[in-house]
Short mmCIF file of C-alpha atoms in Angstrom, two decimals:
data_model
loop_
_atom_site.label_atom_id
_atom_site.label_comp_id
_atom_site.label_asym_id
_atom_site.label_seq_id
_atom_site.Cartn_x
_atom_site.Cartn_y
_atom_site.Cartn_z
CA MET O 1 -0.30 -0.01 -0.49
CA SER O 2 1.79 3.43 -1.33
CA ALA O 3 1.25 6.17 1.38
CA VAL O 4 -0.33 9.72 0.85
CA ILE O 5 1.80 12.40 0.03
CA GLU O 6 1.02 15.51 2.04
CA PRO O 7 1.99 18.94 0.32
CA PRO O 8 3.90 20.95 2.35
CA ALA O 9 2.09 23.58 4.39
CA LEU O 10 1.59 26.95 2.91
CA PRO O 11 2.78 29.28 5.85
CA PRO O 12 -0.26 31.00 7.60
CA ARG O 13 -0.39 34.44 5.70
CA ARG O 14 0.04 33.06 2.19
CA GLU O 15 -2.57 30.05 3.33
CA LEU O 16 -4.90 32.74 4.47
CA ALA O 17 -4.89 35.34 1.44
CA THR O 18 -5.00 32.96 -0.33
CA LEU O 19 -7.72 31.87 1.39
CA VAL O 20 -9.34 35.02 1.20
CA MET O 21 -8.60 34.59 -2.75
CA LEU O 22 -10.54 31.71 -3.33
CA GLY O 23 -12.79 33.48 -1.37
CA ALA O 24 -13.18 36.51 -3.66
CA VAL O 25 -13.23 33.94 -6.99
CA GLN O 26 -16.40 32.07 -5.17
CA PHE O 27 -17.71 35.66 -3.79
CA THR O 28 -18.09 36.59 -7.61
CA HIS O 29 -18.92 33.76 -9.25
CA VAL O 30 -22.32 33.96 -6.37
CA LEU O 31 -22.85 37.49 -6.97
CA ASP O 32 -23.45 37.11 -10.64
CA PHE O 33 -26.38 35.50 -10.31
CA MET O 34 -28.23 36.97 -7.14
CA ILE O 35 -27.36 40.41 -9.47
CA MET O 36 -29.83 38.92 -11.78
CA MET O 37 -32.94 38.91 -9.90
CA PRO O 38 -33.49 42.67 -9.72
CA LEU O 39 -32.96 43.10 -12.83
CA GLY O 40 -36.11 41.45 -14.25
CA ALA O 41 -38.51 44.60 -14.77
CA GLN O 42 -36.20 46.35 -16.99
CA LEU O 43 -34.63 43.30 -18.62
CA MET O 44 -38.73 42.08 -19.19
CA ARG O 45 -39.06 45.81 -20.47
CA VAL O 46 -36.05 46.11 -23.00
CA PHE O 47 -36.08 42.52 -24.34
CA HIS O 48 -39.93 42.60 -24.64
CA ILE O 49 -40.26 38.50 -22.61
CA SER O 50 -42.82 37.37 -20.62
CA PRO O 51 -42.41 36.63 -17.13
CA SER O 52 -41.84 33.14 -17.48
CA GLN O 53 -38.27 34.00 -20.32
CA PHE O 54 -37.16 36.15 -17.05
CA SER O 55 -37.15 32.99 -15.14
CA HIS O 56 -35.44 31.15 -17.71
CA LEU O 57 -32.60 33.56 -17.83
CA VAL O 58 -32.17 33.48 -13.94
CA ALA O 59 -32.15 29.24 -13.60
CA ALA O 60 -29.68 28.78 -16.48
CA TYR O 61 -27.39 30.15 -14.91
CA GLY O 62 -27.44 28.03 -12.21
CA LEU O 63 -28.53 24.53 -13.84
CA SER O 64 -25.47 25.69 -15.93
CA ALA O 65 -23.38 26.27 -12.64
CA ALA O 66 -24.51 22.79 -11.62
CA VAL O 67 -24.32 20.60 -14.39
CA SER O 68 -20.44 21.98 -15.14
CA GLY O 69 -19.00 22.25 -11.74
CA PHE O 70 -20.27 17.92 -11.83
CA THR O 71 -19.41 16.89 -14.77
CA GLY O 72 -16.48 19.06 -14.15
CA GLY O 73 -14.97 16.64 -11.10
CA PHE O 74 -14.74 13.89 -13.83
CA PHE O 75 -11.98 15.88 -16.07
CA LEU O 76 -10.67 19.02 -14.03
CA ASP O 77 -8.12 16.54 -12.14
CA ARG O 78 -5.43 16.22 -15.03
CA PHE O 79 -4.60 19.80 -15.06
CA ASP O 80 -2.87 22.42 -12.71
CA ARG O 81 -5.41 24.03 -10.25
CA LYS O 82 -4.04 27.11 -10.26
CA ARG O 83 -3.93 27.11 -13.94
CA SER O 84 -7.37 25.82 -14.59
CA LEU O 85 -8.84 28.36 -12.55
CA LEU O 86 -7.55 31.34 -13.80
CA VAL O 87 -8.77 30.39 -17.46
CA LEU O 88 -11.96 29.47 -16.17
CA TYR O 89 -12.42 32.50 -14.20
CA ALA O 90 -10.92 34.57 -17.57
CA ALA O 91 -13.56 32.51 -19.66
CA PHE O 92 -16.35 33.72 -16.47
CA THR O 93 -15.12 36.94 -16.75
CA LEU O 94 -16.11 36.99 -20.55
CA ALA O 95 -19.10 36.01 -20.31
CA THR O 96 -19.85 38.58 -17.81
CA VAL O 97 -19.07 40.78 -20.06
CA ALA O 98 -20.68 38.87 -22.51
CA CYS O 99 -24.03 39.72 -20.52
CA GLY O 100 -23.87 43.01 -19.96
CA LEU O 101 -23.43 44.12 -23.69
CA ALA O 102 -26.00 41.60 -25.37
CA PRO O 103 -28.63 42.77 -27.66
CA ASN O 104 -31.97 40.95 -26.64
CA HIS O 105 -33.14 38.00 -24.66
CA HIS O 106 -31.13 35.15 -26.94
CA ALA O 107 -27.91 36.00 -26.82
CA LEU O 108 -28.02 36.96 -23.05
CA LEU O 109 -29.92 33.58 -21.97
CA LEU O 110 -26.46 32.33 -24.02
CA ALA O 111 -23.85 34.21 -21.73
CA ARG O 112 -26.03 33.42 -18.86
CA ILE O 113 -25.68 29.63 -19.15
CA ALA O 114 -21.63 30.58 -20.45
CA ALA O 115 -21.62 32.84 -17.08
CA GLY O 116 -23.55 29.75 -15.58
CA ALA O 117 -21.00 27.29 -17.39
CA PHE O 118 -17.32 28.60 -16.19
CA GLY O 119 -18.54 29.85 -12.75
CA GLY O 120 -18.90 26.49 -12.35
CA LEU O 121 -16.45 24.91 -12.70
CA ALA O 122 -14.40 27.72 -10.97
CA GLY O 123 -15.82 26.43 -8.25
CA SER O 124 -15.19 22.88 -8.57
CA VAL O 125 -11.46 24.38 -8.98
CA VAL O 126 -11.69 26.64 -5.92
CA GLY O 127 -13.25 23.68 -3.43
CA ALA O 128 -9.89 20.91 -4.90
CA MET O 129 -7.67 23.73 -4.12
CA ILE O 130 -8.40 23.78 -0.64
CA GLY O 131 -8.21 20.75 -0.47
CA ASP O 132 -4.84 20.73 -1.60
CA ILE O 133 -3.21 23.28 -0.08
CA VAL O 134 -4.84 23.44 3.37
CA PRO O 135 -4.06 19.87 6.55
CA PRO O 136 -7.57 17.96 6.76
CA GLY O 137 -7.13 20.04 10.57
CA ARG O 138 -7.93 22.83 9.23
CA ARG O 139 -9.61 21.90 6.60
CA GLY O 140 -13.06 23.10 8.07
CA ARG O 141 -11.79 26.66 8.95
CA ALA O 142 -10.53 27.20 5.94
CA SER O 143 -13.90 26.16 4.14
CA SER O 144 -15.77 28.64 6.56
CA ILE O 145 -13.82 30.95 4.79
CA VAL O 146 -13.87 30.40 1.62
CA MET O 147 -18.06 29.47 1.59
CA SER O 148 -18.82 32.31 3.75
CA ALA O 149 -18.38 34.74 0.48
CA PHE O 150 -22.02 33.48 -0.52
CA PRO O 151 -23.48 34.36 2.07
CA VAL O 152 -22.48 38.40 2.21
CA ALA O 153 -23.20 37.43 -2.03
CA SER O 154 -26.27 36.47 -1.78
CA VAL O 155 -27.05 40.02 0.77
CA LEU O 156 -25.25 42.08 -1.70
CA GLY O 157 -26.13 41.05 -4.54
CA VAL O 158 -29.72 41.71 -4.79
CA PRO O 159 -29.35 46.05 -3.28
CA ALA O 160 -26.25 46.02 -5.39
CA GLY O 161 -27.93 44.75 -8.65
CA LEU O 162 -30.75 47.22 -7.50
CA LEU O 163 -28.98 50.39 -7.08
CA LEU O 164 -26.83 49.32 -10.17
CA ALA O 165 -29.65 49.27 -12.48
CA GLY O 166 -32.04 52.17 -11.24
CA HIS O 167 -28.96 54.87 -11.76
CA TYR O 168 -27.05 53.47 -14.89
CA GLY O 169 -29.12 50.28 -16.92
CA TRP O 170 -29.67 46.87 -16.66
CA HIS O 171 -25.69 47.02 -18.10
CA ALA O 172 -24.02 48.30 -14.92
CA PRO O 173 -23.57 44.92 -12.72
CA PHE O 174 -22.42 43.41 -15.43
CA PHE O 175 -19.86 45.21 -15.81
CA LEU O 176 -19.03 46.24 -12.22
CA LEU O 177 -18.84 42.66 -11.92
CA ALA O 178 -16.51 41.85 -14.59
CA GLY O 179 -14.07 44.99 -13.74
CA CYS O 180 -14.23 43.04 -10.19
CA SER O 181 -13.75 39.92 -11.51
CA LEU O 182 -10.52 41.19 -13.86
CA SER O 183 -9.11 43.08 -10.54
CA VAL O 184 -9.40 39.31 -8.94
CA TRP O 185 -7.87 37.49 -11.26
CA ILE O 186 -4.77 39.76 -11.47
CA ALA O 187 -4.53 39.81 -7.64
CA ALA O 188 -5.46 35.98 -7.79
CA ALA O 189 -2.56 35.01 -11.14
CA PHE O 190 0.48 36.81 -8.35
CA ILE O 191 -1.69 35.27 -4.54
CA LEU O 192 -2.19 31.51 -5.84
CA PRO O 193 -0.18 28.50 -5.04
CA HIS O 194 0.86 25.91 -7.99
#
């Protein structure tokens, strides 16, 4: 029976910085889902769509993230985690820009599916990285740091979406989120370990 080789532990500050970066990735992924909900009235008016069609826009992201996150577990282990996360997160950022640029309902639906798919895959890699870099005795604490992004994004997403859409139009939340995601991507490129 072969022994399992644990990677060397990161210094405490580096581990915390890594966990905060992974939490930031999760935050933007969840925020992308949450900012859509307050845009319903504007999107239905602008694109002349029904409430049912708007619900497809909301559901497309979550379903796409769930399916891609699950299926990614079968093949993402073959690639370097940091590189995978950076590629997937860049694609997520571009898909979020595409949401803001969408000229019609169908283009927005496709962009939402793409954003959800890449966000879901990035979420899978985030979970795997926690397992890789944090020793078993501290993984619960590490997971709580990263997963705290979900309730924070849930609380901030709806009011932020309403505020930005009310002042600058429905495009604004997507462009702001893409800008935040780009900042997170740049920081992650320097901070995350291989």
